[in-house]
Coordinates of C-alpha atoms and ligand atoms in Angstrom, one line a residue:
X233 CA -24.4 15.1 4.5
X234 CA -24.5 18.0 6.7
X235 CA -20.7 18.2 7.0
X236 CA -20.2 18.3 3.3
X237 CA -22.8 21.1 2.7
X238 CA -20.9 23.2 5.4
X239 CA -17.7 22.2 3.8
X240 CA -18.9 23.1 0.4
X241 CA -20.1 26.6 1.7
X242 CA -16.5 27.2 3.1
X243 CA -15.2 26.0 -0.2
X244 CA -17.4 28.3 -2.1
X245 CA -16.4 31.3 0.1
X246 CA -12.6 30.3 0.0
X247 CA -12.5 30.0 -3.9
X248 CA -13.9 33.7 -4.2
X249 CA -10.7 35.0 -2.8
X250 CA -7.6 35.6 -5.0
X251 CA -5.7 33.8 -2.3
X252 CA -3.0 32.7 -4.5
X253 CA -1.2 36.1 -4.4
X254 CA -1.8 36.8 -0.8
X255 CA 1.4 38.0 0.8
X256 CA 1.4 35.7 3.9
X257 CA 2.8 32.3 3.0
X258 CA 1.2 30.5 6.0
X259 CA -2.2 32.1 5.0
X260 CA -1.7 31.1 1.4
X261 CA -0.9 27.6 2.6
X262 CA -4.1 27.4 4.7
X263 CA -6.2 28.5 1.6
X264 CA -4.4 25.9 -0.6
X265 CA -5.7 23.2 1.7
X266 CA -9.2 24.4 2.5
X267 CA -10.0 24.9 -1.2
X268 CA -9.4 21.2 -1.8
X269 CA -12.9 19.7 -1.1
X270 CA -12.2 16.0 -2.0
X271 CA -15.3 13.8 -2.6
X272 CA -17.6 16.4 -1.2
X273 CA -17.1 18.2 -4.6
X274 CA -19.3 15.6 -6.2
X275 CA -23.1 16.2 -6.7
X276 CA -25.2 14.9 -3.8
X277 CA -26.4 11.8 -5.4
X278 CA -23.0 10.7 -6.7
X279 CA -21.3 11.5 -3.4
X280 CA -24.1 9.3 -1.7
X281 CA -23.3 6.5 -4.1
X282 CA -19.5 6.8 -3.6
X283 CA -19.9 6.9 0.2
X284 CA -22.2 3.8 0.2
X285 CA -19.9 1.9 -2.1
X286 CA -16.8 2.5 0.2
X287 CA -19.0 1.5 3.2
X288 CA -20.2 -1.8 1.3
X289 CA -16.7 -2.7 0.3
X290 CA -15.2 -2.2 3.8
X291 CA -17.9 -4.2 5.5
X292 CA -17.8 -6.9 3.0
X293 CA -14.0 -7.2 3.5
X294 CA -14.3 -7.1 7.3
X295 CA -17.0 -9.7 7.5
X296 CA -15.3 -12.2 5.1
X297 CA -14.8 -15.6 6.7
X298 CA -13.7 -18.9 5.2
X299 CA -14.1 -22.6 6.2
X300 CA -11.7 -24.7 8.1
X301 CA -9.2 -26.7 6.0
X302 CA -10.2 -30.2 5.6
X303 CA -7.5 -32.5 4.1
X304 CA -9.9 -35.2 3.5
X305 CA -11.9 -33.3 1.0
X306 CA -11.9 -34.5 -2.5
X307 CA -9.4 -33.3 -5.0
X308 CA -9.8 -32.4 -8.6
X309 CA -7.5 -34.3 -10.9
X310 CA -5.0 -31.3 -11.3
X311 CA -4.5 -31.6 -7.4
X312 CA -6.6 -28.6 -6.7
X313 CA -9.0 -28.3 -3.7
X314 CA -12.5 -29.3 -4.7
X315 CA -14.5 -26.4 -3.1
X316 CA -17.8 -27.9 -3.9
X317 CA -17.1 -31.3 -2.5
X318 CA -19.5 -32.4 0.1
X319 CA -18.2 -33.2 3.5
X320 CA -19.4 -34.5 6.8
X321 CA -21.5 -31.2 7.3
X322 CA -23.4 -32.1 4.2
X323 CA -25.0 -28.9 3.8
X324 CA -25.4 -27.4 0.4
X325 CA -22.3 -25.1 0.7
X326 CA -20.0 -27.8 2.0
X327 CA -19.1 -26.1 5.3
X328 CA -19.9 -23.3 7.6
X329 CA -17.4 -20.3 7.2
X330 CA -16.1 -19.6 10.7
X331 CA -12.6 -18.4 10.4
X332 CA -12.0 -14.6 10.1
X333 CA -8.8 -12.8 9.0
X334 CA -8.0 -11.6 12.5
X335 CA -6.8 -13.5 14.4
X336 CA -7.5 -17.0 12.7
X337 CA -6.0 -16.5 9.2
X338 CA -3.3 -14.1 10.4
X339 CA -2.2 -16.9 12.9
X340 CA -2.6 -19.8 10.3
X341 CA -0.5 -18.0 7.7
X342 CA 2.2 -17.3 10.4
X343 CA 2.4 -20.8 11.9
X344 CA 1.3 -23.5 9.4
X345 CA 4.0 -25.4 7.7
X346 CA 1.8 -27.4 5.6
X347 CA 1.9 -26.1 2.0
X348 CA -1.4 -27.7 1.1
X349 CA -3.2 -25.9 4.1
X350 CA -1.4 -22.6 3.3
X351 CA -2.5 -22.9 -0.3
X352 CA -6.0 -23.5 0.8
X353 CA -6.2 -20.6 3.2
X354 CA -4.5 -18.3 0.6
X355 CA -7.1 -19.0 -2.0
X356 CA -10.2 -19.3 0.2
X357 CA -9.5 -15.9 1.6
X358 CA -9.1 -14.4 -1.9
X359 CA -12.3 -16.0 -2.9
X360 CA -14.3 -14.8 0.1
X361 CA -12.7 -11.3 0.4
X362 CA -11.4 -10.1 -3.1
X363 CA -13.6 -11.6 -5.7
X364 CA -17.0 -10.2 -4.4
X365 CA -15.5 -6.7 -4.8
X366 CA -14.5 -6.7 -8.3
X367 CA -17.6 -5.0 -9.8
X368 CA -18.0 -2.4 -7.1
X369 CA -14.3 -1.4 -7.5
X370 CA -14.8 -0.4 -11.1
X371 CA -17.7 2.0 -10.3
X372 CA -15.7 3.2 -7.2
X373 CA -12.8 4.2 -9.5
X374 CA -15.1 6.2 -11.9
X375 CA -16.6 8.2 -9.0
X376 CA -13.2 8.8 -7.3
X377 CA -11.8 10.1 -10.5
X378 CA -14.9 12.4 -11.1
X379 CA -14.4 13.8 -7.6
X380 CA -10.7 14.3 -8.2
X381 CA -11.2 16.0 -11.6
X382 CA -13.8 18.3 -9.7
X383 CA -10.8 19.4 -7.5
X384 CA -8.7 20.3 -10.4
X385 CA -6.7 16.9 -10.4
X386 CA -6.1 14.6 -13.5
X387 CA -7.5 11.6 -11.5
X388 CA -7.6 10.1 -8.0
X389 CA -3.9 9.1 -8.1
X390 CA -2.9 12.7 -9.1
X391 CA -5.0 13.9 -6.1
X392 CA -3.4 11.3 -3.6
X393 CA 0.2 12.2 -4.9
X394 CA -0.4 16.0 -4.2
X395 CA -0.1 15.2 -0.5
X396 CA 3.7 15.0 -1.1
X397 CA 3.7 18.6 -2.7
X398 CA 6.5 17.6 -5.3
X399 CA 5.6 17.1 -9.0
X400 CA 8.4 14.5 -9.5
X401 CA 7.2 12.4 -6.7
X402 CA 7.1 9.1 -8.8
X403 CA 10.6 9.6 -10.0
X404 CA 11.8 10.0 -6.4
X405 CA 10.0 6.7 -5.4
X406 CA 11.5 5.1 -8.3
X407 CA 15.0 6.2 -7.5
X408 CA 14.8 5.0 -3.9
X409 CA 13.5 1.6 -4.9
X410 CA 16.4 1.4 -7.5
X411 CA 18.8 2.0 -4.4
X412 CA 17.2 -0.6 -2.3
X413 CA 16.6 -3.3 -4.7
X414 CA 19.9 -4.9 -4.5
X415 CA 19.6 -5.4 -0.7
X416 CA 16.0 -6.8 -1.2
X417 CA 17.3 -9.2 -4.0
X418 CA 20.0 -10.5 -1.5
X419 CA 17.5 -11.3 1.2
X420 CA 15.2 -12.7 -1.3
X421 CA 17.7 -15.1 -2.6
X422 CA 18.7 -16.2 0.9
X423 CA 15.1 -16.8 2.1
X424 CA 14.2 -18.6 -1.2
X425 CA 17.3 -21.1 -0.4
X426 CA 15.9 -21.6 3.1
X427 CA 12.4 -22.3 1.9
X428 CA 13.9 -24.9 -0.6
X429 CA 15.5 -26.7 2.2
X430 CA 12.1 -26.7 4.1
X431 CA 9.7 -27.5 1.3
X432 CA 11.9 -28.8 -1.6
X433 CA 12.5 -27.4 -5.2
X434 CA 9.3 -28.8 -6.6
X435 CA 7.4 -26.2 -4.8
X436 CA 10.0 -23.3 -4.5
X437 CA 11.8 -22.8 -7.8
X438 CA 15.6 -22.1 -7.3
X439 CA 15.7 -19.4 -9.9
X440 CA 12.1 -18.3 -9.9
X441 CA 9.7 -16.2 -7.8
X442 CA 8.9 -17.4 -4.3
X443 CA 5.2 -18.8 -4.0
X444 CA 3.2 -16.2 -1.9
X445 CA 1.8 -18.7 0.5
X446 CA 5.0 -19.7 2.2
X447 CA 6.2 -16.4 3.5
X448 CA 4.2 -16.3 6.8
X449 CA 1.8 -13.5 5.8
X450 CA -1.5 -13.4 3.9
X451 CA 0.1 -10.9 1.4
X452 CA 3.7 -12.0 1.6
X453 CA 4.2 -8.2 2.7
X454 CA 6.5 -9.0 5.8
X455 CA 8.2 -12.2 6.5
X456 CA 9.0 -12.1 10.1
X457 CA 6.8 -15.3 10.8
X458 CA 9.2 -17.4 9.0
X459 CA 12.2 -16.3 11.1
X460 CA 12.4 -19.8 12.6
X461 CA 13.0 -21.4 9.0
X462 CA 15.4 -18.7 8.0
X463 CA 17.3 -17.4 11.0
X464 CA 21.1 -17.2 10.0
X465 CA 22.4 -18.6 13.3
X466 CA 19.8 -20.9 14.9
X467 CA 19.9 -22.0 18.5
X468 CA 20.5 -18.4 19.9
X469 CA 18.1 -16.3 22.1
X470 CA 15.4 -15.3 19.7
X471 CA 14.7 -11.6 19.4
X472 CA 11.0 -12.7 18.9
X473 CA 9.9 -12.2 22.5
X474 CA 6.4 -13.4 21.9
X475 CA 6.8 -16.4 24.3
X476 CA 8.3 -14.3 27.0
X477 CA 5.5 -11.7 26.9
X478 CA 3.1 -14.5 27.3
X479 CA 5.1 -16.2 30.0
X480 CA 5.2 -12.8 31.9
X481 CA 1.4 -12.6 31.7
X482 CA 1.5 -9.3 29.5
X483 CA -2.1 -8.1 28.8
X484 CA -2.9 -5.9 25.8
X485 CA -3.1 -2.9 28.2
X486 CA 0.5 -3.7 29.6
X487 CA 1.8 -3.5 26.0
X488 CA 0.2 -0.1 25.4
X489 CA 1.6 1.0 28.7
X490 CA 5.1 -0.3 27.7
X491 CA 4.9 1.8 24.5
X492 CA 3.6 4.9 26.4
X493 CA 6.6 4.6 28.8
X494 CA 9.0 4.8 25.9
X495 CA 7.4 8.1 24.7
X496 CA 7.4 9.5 28.2
X497 CA 11.1 8.5 28.6
X498 CA 12.0 11.0 25.6
X499 CA 10.0 13.9 27.3
X500 CA 7.1 13.5 24.9
X501 CA 3.3 13.5 25.9
X502 CA 1.7 10.7 27.9
X503 CA -1.6 9.4 26.6
X504 CA -4.6 11.5 27.9
X505 CA -6.7 9.7 30.6
X506 CA -9.6 9.5 28.1
X507 CA -7.4 7.4 25.9
X508 CA -7.3 4.6 28.4
X509 CA -11.0 4.8 29.1
X510 CA -12.2 5.0 25.4
X511 CA -9.7 2.9 23.4
X512 CA -10.7 -0.6 22.3
X513 CA -7.6 -2.8 22.8
X514 CA -9.2 -6.3 22.8
X515 CA -11.5 -7.8 20.1
X516 CA -15.1 -7.7 21.5
X517 CA -16.8 -11.0 21.6
X518 CA -20.4 -9.7 21.3
X519 CA -20.1 -8.0 18.0
X520 CA -18.3 -7.8 14.7
X521 CA -15.7 -4.8 14.6
X522 CA -13.2 -3.7 11.9
X523 CA -10.2 -5.3 13.5
X524 CA -7.7 -3.7 11.3
X525 CA -5.8 -1.6 13.9
X526 CA -6.4 2.1 13.7
X527 CA -5.7 5.5 15.7
X528 CA -8.2 8.1 16.0
X529 CA -8.0 11.9 16.7
X530 CA -11.4 13.5 17.7
X531 CA -10.0 16.9 17.0
X532 CA -10.8 18.4 20.3
X533 CA -7.4 18.3 22.0
X534 CA -8.8 15.7 24.6
X535 CA -10.2 12.6 22.9
X536 CA -7.7 10.2 21.2
X537 CA -8.2 6.5 20.8
X538 CA -6.7 3.4 19.4
X539 CA -8.8 0.3 18.2
X540 CA -6.7 -2.8 17.9
X541 CA -7.7 -6.5 18.3
X542 CA -4.5 -7.0 20.2
X543 CA -2.9 -10.4 20.4
X544 CA 0.0 -11.0 22.8
X545 CA 2.8 -11.2 20.2
X546 CA 5.9 -9.2 19.4
X547 CA 4.3 -8.2 16.2
X548 CA 1.3 -6.6 18.1
X549 CA 3.8 -5.0 20.6
X550 CA 5.5 -3.3 17.6
X551 CA 2.0 -2.4 16.2
X552 CA 1.0 -0.9 19.5
X553 CA 4.1 1.5 19.2
X554 CA 3.0 2.2 15.7
X555 CA -0.5 3.2 16.5
X556 CA 0.7 5.2 19.5
X557 CA 3.0 7.0 17.2
X558 CA -0.1 8.4 15.4
X559 CA -1.6 9.6 18.6
X560 CA 1.7 11.2 19.8
X561 CA 1.8 13.1 16.4
X562 CA -1.8 14.2 16.9
X563 CA -0.9 15.4 20.4
X564 CA 2.3 17.3 19.3
X565 CA 0.4 19.4 16.6
X566 CA -2.8 19.9 18.6
X567 CA -2.1 23.7 19.0
X568 CA -1.6 24.2 15.3
X569 CA -4.6 25.8 13.3
X570 CA -7.0 23.1 12.5
X571 CA -6.0 22.9 8.9
X572 CA -2.4 22.2 9.9
X573 CA -3.3 19.4 12.2
X574 CA -1.8 16.6 10.0
X575 CA 1.5 15.1 9.3
X576 CA 4.0 17.0 7.2
X577 CA 3.2 14.3 4.7
X578 CA 1.4 11.0 5.2
X579 CA 4.7 9.1 5.5
X580 CA 5.7 11.1 8.5
X581 CA 2.7 10.0 10.3
X582 CA 3.4 6.4 9.6
X583 CA 7.1 6.8 10.7
X584 CA 6.7 8.1 14.2
X585 CA 5.8 5.0 16.1
X586 CA 8.1 2.9 14.0
X587 CA 11.1 5.1 14.8
X588 CA 10.6 4.4 18.5
X589 CA 10.2 0.7 17.8
X590 CA 13.4 0.7 16.1
X591 CA 15.1 1.3 19.5
X592 CA 12.5 -0.7 21.5
X593 CA 13.1 -3.8 19.6
X594 CA 17.0 -3.7 20.0
X595 CA 18.3 -6.8 22.0
X596 CA 19.8 -4.4 24.5
X597 CA 16.5 -2.6 25.2
X598 CA 14.7 -5.9 25.4
X599 CA 17.2 -6.9 28.0
X600 CA 16.7 -3.6 29.9
X601 CA 13.0 -4.4 30.1
X602 CA 13.5 -8.0 31.1
X603 CA 12.0 -9.4 28.0
X604 CA 15.3 -11.0 26.7
X605 CA 17.8 -13.0 28.7
X606 CA 21.4 -11.5 28.6
X607 CA 22.4 -11.5 25.0
X608 CA 26.1 -11.0 24.2
X609 CA 26.9 -8.7 21.4
X610 CA 28.4 -11.4 19.2
X611 CA 28.6 -11.1 15.5
X612 CA 26.2 -14.0 15.2
X613 CA 23.7 -12.3 17.3
X614 CA 24.0 -9.0 15.5
X615 CA 23.4 -10.8 12.2
X616 CA 20.4 -12.6 13.6
X617 CA 18.9 -9.4 14.7
X618 CA 19.6 -7.5 11.6
X619 CA 18.1 -10.3 9.7
X620 CA 14.8 -10.3 11.8
X621 CA 14.7 -6.6 11.1
X622 CA 15.2 -7.0 7.4
X623 CA 12.2 -9.7 7.2
X624 CA 10.1 -6.7 8.3
X625 CA 11.5 -3.6 6.8
X626 CA 13.3 -4.7 3.7
X627 CA 11.0 -7.5 2.7
X628 CA 8.1 -4.9 2.8
X629 CA 9.6 -2.4 0.4
X630 CA 8.5 -3.7 -3.0
X631 CA 5.0 -4.4 -1.7
X632 CA 4.8 -1.0 -0.2
X633 CA 5.7 0.3 -3.6
X634 CA 3.6 -1.8 -5.9
X635 CA 0.1 -1.5 -4.2
X636 CA -0.2 2.3 -5.1
X637 CA 1.7 1.7 -8.4
X638 CA -1.1 -0.7 -9.3
X639 CA -3.8 1.8 -8.1
X640 CA -2.3 4.9 -9.7
X641 CA -2.4 3.0 -13.0
X642 CA -6.0 1.9 -12.4
X643 CA -7.1 5.5 -11.7
X644 CA -5.2 6.9 -14.7
X645 CA -6.7 4.2 -16.9
X646 CA -3.3 2.6 -17.9
X647 CA -4.8 -0.6 -16.3
X648 CA -8.3 -1.3 -17.5
X649 CA -10.8 -3.5 -15.6
X650 CA -10.0 -6.5 -17.9
X651 CA -6.4 -6.2 -16.7
X652 CA -6.9 -5.7 -12.9
X653 CA -5.6 -9.0 -11.9
X654 CA -3.0 -9.9 -14.5
X655 CA -1.3 -6.5 -14.0
X656 CA -1.4 -7.0 -10.2
X657 CA 0.6 -10.2 -10.7
X658 CA 3.0 -8.6 -13.2
X659 CA 3.9 -6.1 -10.5
X660 CA 3.9 -8.9 -7.8
X661 CA 6.4 -10.9 -9.9
X662 CA 8.6 -8.1 -11.3
X663 CA 9.0 -6.1 -8.1
X664 CA 8.4 -8.6 -5.2
X665 CA 9.7 -11.7 -6.8
X666 CA 6.5 -13.4 -5.5
X667 CA 4.0 -15.6 -7.5
X668 CA 0.6 -16.8 -7.0
X669 CA 0.7 -20.4 -5.7
X670 CA -2.1 -21.4 -8.2
X671 CA -3.6 -20.2 -11.5
X672 CA -5.3 -16.8 -11.3
X673 CA -7.8 -15.2 -13.8
X674 CA -9.8 -12.2 -14.2
X675 CA -12.7 -13.7 -12.2
X676 CA -10.3 -13.2 -9.3
X677 CA -9.6 -9.8 -7.8
X678 CA -6.6 -10.3 -5.6
X679 CA -5.8 -6.6 -4.8
X680 CA -9.3 -6.6 -3.1
X681 CA -8.1 -9.0 -0.7
X682 CA -5.9 -6.5 0.9
X683 CA -7.5 -4.1 3.3
X684 CA -6.2 -0.8 1.9
X685 CA -8.0 -1.5 -1.5
X686 CA -11.5 -1.9 -0.3
X687 CA -11.0 0.6 2.5
X688 CA -9.5 3.1 0.0
X689 CA -6.5 4.0 2.1
X690 CA -3.3 5.2 0.1
X691 CA -0.4 2.8 0.7
X692 CA 2.8 4.5 -0.7
X693 CA 3.0 6.2 2.6
X694 CA 4.3 3.1 4.1
X695 CA 7.1 2.5 1.5
X696 CA 8.2 6.2 2.1
X697 CA 7.8 5.8 5.9
X698 CA 10.1 2.8 5.9
X699 CA 12.8 4.8 4.4
X700 CA 12.3 8.1 6.2
X701 CA 12.0 6.4 9.7
X702 CA 15.8 5.4 9.3
X703 CA 16.5 9.1 8.6
X704 CA 14.7 9.9 11.8
X705 CA 16.5 7.1 13.6
X706 CA 19.9 8.3 12.4
X707 CA 19.3 11.8 13.4
X708 CA 17.7 11.1 16.8
X709 CA 20.7 8.7 17.5
X710 CA 23.1 11.5 16.8
X711 CA 21.1 13.8 19.1
X712 CA 21.2 11.0 21.8
X713 CA 25.0 11.0 21.6
X714 CA 25.0 7.4 20.1
X715 CA 28.4 6.1 18.8
X716 CA 28.9 2.7 17.0
X717 CA 26.7 0.8 14.5
X718 CA 23.3 2.4 13.8
X719 CA 21.5 -0.9 14.3
X720 CA 22.6 -1.0 17.9
X721 CA 21.2 2.5 18.8
X722 CA 18.6 2.8 21.4
X723 CA 17.4 6.4 22.1
X724 CA 15.5 5.4 25.3
X725 CA 15.4 8.2 27.9
X726 CA 17.3 10.6 25.6
X727 CA 15.8 14.1 26.4
X728 CA 17.9 15.6 23.5
X729 CA 16.3 13.0 21.0
X730 CA 12.9 14.0 22.4
X731 CA 13.4 17.5 21.9
X732 CA 14.6 17.1 18.3
X733 CA 11.5 14.9 17.6
X734 CA 9.1 17.3 19.2
X735 CA 10.6 20.2 17.2
X736 CA 9.7 18.2 14.1
X737 CA 6.3 16.9 15.1
X738 CA 4.9 20.1 16.5
X739 CA 5.2 21.7 13.0
X740 CA 2.2 19.4 11.8
X741 CA 1.5 20.5 8.3
X742 CA 2.3 24.0 8.7
X743 CA 5.5 23.8 6.7
X744 CA 6.3 21.8 3.5
X745 CA 7.8 18.4 4.6
X746 CA 11.3 19.2 3.2
X747 CA 11.5 22.0 5.8
X748 CA 10.5 19.5 8.5
X749 CA 13.5 17.2 7.2
X750 CA 15.7 20.2 7.3
X751 CA 14.9 20.8 11.0
X752 CA 15.5 17.1 11.7
X753 CA 18.8 17.1 10.1
X754 CA 19.9 20.6 11.3
X755 CA 20.0 21.8 7.6
X756 CA 22.0 18.8 6.3
X757 CA 19.3 17.7 3.9
X758 CA 15.7 18.3 3.1
X759 CA 15.3 15.3 0.8
X760 CA 14.2 11.5 1.3
X761 CA 17.4 9.6 1.4
X762 CA 18.1 5.8 1.3
X763 CA 21.5 6.3 2.9
X764 CA 20.5 5.7 6.6
X765 CA 18.5 2.5 5.9
X766 CA 21.5 1.2 3.8
X767 CA 24.0 2.1 6.6
X768 CA 21.7 0.4 9.3
X769 CA 21.6 -2.8 7.3
X770 CA 25.2 -2.7 5.7
X771 CA 26.6 -5.5 8.0
X772 CA 23.8 -7.7 6.9
X773 CA 24.2 -6.8 3.1
X774 CA 27.8 -7.9 3.2
X775 CA 27.0 -11.1 5.1
X776 CA 24.2 -12.0 2.6
X777 CA 26.5 -11.3 -0.4
X778 CA 28.9 -13.8 1.1
X779 CA 26.3 -16.4 1.9
X780 CA 24.8 -15.9 -1.6
X781 CA 27.9 -16.1 -3.7
X782 CA 26.9 -19.3 -5.4
X783 CA 23.1 -18.4 -5.4
X784 CA 21.2 -17.3 -8.3
X785 CA 20.2 -13.5 -7.4
X786 CA 16.8 -12.4 -8.6
X787 CA 14.1 -14.4 -10.3
X788 CA 12.9 -15.4 -13.8
X789 CA 9.2 -15.1 -14.2
X790 CA 9.1 -18.3 -16.5
X791 CA 10.5 -20.3 -13.7
X792 CA 7.4 -19.7 -11.5
X793 CA 5.9 -22.8 -10.3
X794 CA 2.1 -22.4 -10.5
X795 CA 0.0 -25.4 -9.2
X796 CA -3.4 -25.9 -10.5
X797 CA -2.0 -26.2 -14.1
X798 CA -2.7 -29.6 -15.4
Ligands
D0W1018 C1 -8.4 7.2 11.3 C2 -7.2 6.5 10.6 O1 -7.4 5.8 9.6 N1 -6.0 6.6 11.1 C3 -4.9 6.0 10.5 C4 -3.6 6.6 11.1 C5 -3.5 8.1 10.9 O2 -3.5 8.4 9.7 O3 -3.4 8.9 11.8 C6 -4.8 4.5 10.8 O4 -5.1 4.1 12.0 N2 -4.4 3.5 9.9 C7 -4.5 2.2 10.1 C8 -3.1 1.5 9.9 C9 -3.1 0.1 10.4 C10 -1.9 -0.7 10.2 C11 -1.6 -0.8 8.7 O5 -2.6 -0.7 7.8 N3 -0.3 -1.2 8.3 C12 -0.1 -1.4 6.9 C13 1.4 -1.2 6.5 C14 2.4 -1.6 7.7 C15 2.8 -2.7 7.8 C16 3.8 -3.1 8.7 C17 4.2 -2.0 9.7 O6 5.1 -2.3 10.5 C18 3.6 -0.8 9.4 C19 2.8 -0.5 8.5 C20 -0.5 -2.9 6.6 O7 -0.9 -3.5 7.5 O8 -0.5 -3.3 5.4 C21 -2.2 -2.0 10.6 C22 -1.1 -2.3 11.8 C23 0.0 -1.3 11.5 C24 -0.6 -0.1 10.8 C25 -2.1 2.4 10.4 O9 -1.9 2.6 11.6 O10 -1.2 3.0 9.5
ZN1019 ZN1 -0.1 3.9 10.6

């Protein structure tokens, strides 16, 4: 409470100045930030309630566990799992919940190929993590909106969108999605066909949405874990180097050192020594921690840490780059005035690590660091690589878009409490072409089963990051003197690329992000553009269109197969 009283005092002081007509633009900019108080603008008792609510939701989500799948358990006559059936543990709740999201359920959703087990895990997680939050969330929305209004915003969504400093932000996002949707639909149609080959068309509808439990991820947000079921040209060296990492005895520490060496190769900052002493890179066995990876700036120019329950997988190697990208950005703007020590906009902060990972994940780079046997640059290998990148970067786009579309509409009141779950599934079907594998109703709270909703972390930053990171990639590749297809570019060891990146990141939030984009592109543009990501995936797009020529592109909602319907 101390901090908010201090903050409020500064706020009272700052708001007494007629700062809006100060002559100096940087000073005006500083005042525009320091006068936004956020939730501390609430009266003490409501601030306390909101803080406690957020904490309760976060810890409830992080502690959620489910029981092991038991195929022998009785079934209801509609084929549904009987959650109340007694089983050999014959205690009153029928089982002891022992499986947590990380690493157990992440692993199960990625590796199980049993639709029944997947459907059980998918539902049990939502029962354990989402349902209990429903009531709390409504009160949370009320208090968040009250705080936003005290800061002069319409509602909490308006407050969040103000980070992008443009009043037509939603139109910009809609426009980018419209440009990228055709590529997403081609990928969706191809993956659906492959899943029909695996599971049959009684589970996967040939002209309908894909059931969410079959896509290798608890939220169907990235599809990299079903690469084995969908890879265009099987039997070639896999770009998923998980097994090689394990065979070579990589530790979590080694994976973070690998990521750091990429940053250093560009002339960027090494991790400070305290980073290696104080980061938590392995899930502790003696206590419950919030395993959702995170990067922390302790705002003293010395102490920076990552918390990640690291598994030895390619996914976690990429995540290590992502988290270290946050720390690198923190380091690059540490000499800015405190109020400017932030990303030019939230998406920039999310893009940094992913930009380096775009180079680090290339087959040529993986060969260079002995994680991949010699892979010839054949057409088939190119398509396999682009396809695996699309399962991450393209599959994610509609999800990255719809999470905050849902939240903005809840904050604005367009979605009332009685519509939380039905509107969530409207968006999931319309934008993602993904459906619930079993009947859902308003006792469920499926949005709550995704970390960022109980943790109150905005999400559209990832949608924008997945687009802007390709703008960064294109410009850094140009600076590195790359010629040839964009997807083969690897900026490793390029001092020129490093210098350009440093020029952008060191600005922090001192200039509006269009100016940072202008620095990145040497004045060519200051807008978010889908061109680079479309250029990167162009070879895959034409290949998919030829593969899909007899395929039904898109999905019809009424074709959805929803089990649990008698
Ligand atoms: C103090 C604090 O909170 N710090 C911030 C960072 C900062 O603001 O400085 C922070 O650490 N945020 C945590 C969050 C973690 C992750 C995440 O949530 N990812 C999204 C979306 C996504 C999916 C695929 C992908 O390749 C990239 C992103 C998800 O998992 O749905 C999980 C692993 C990856 C990133 C993060 O690092 O962004
Ligand atoms: Zn991030």
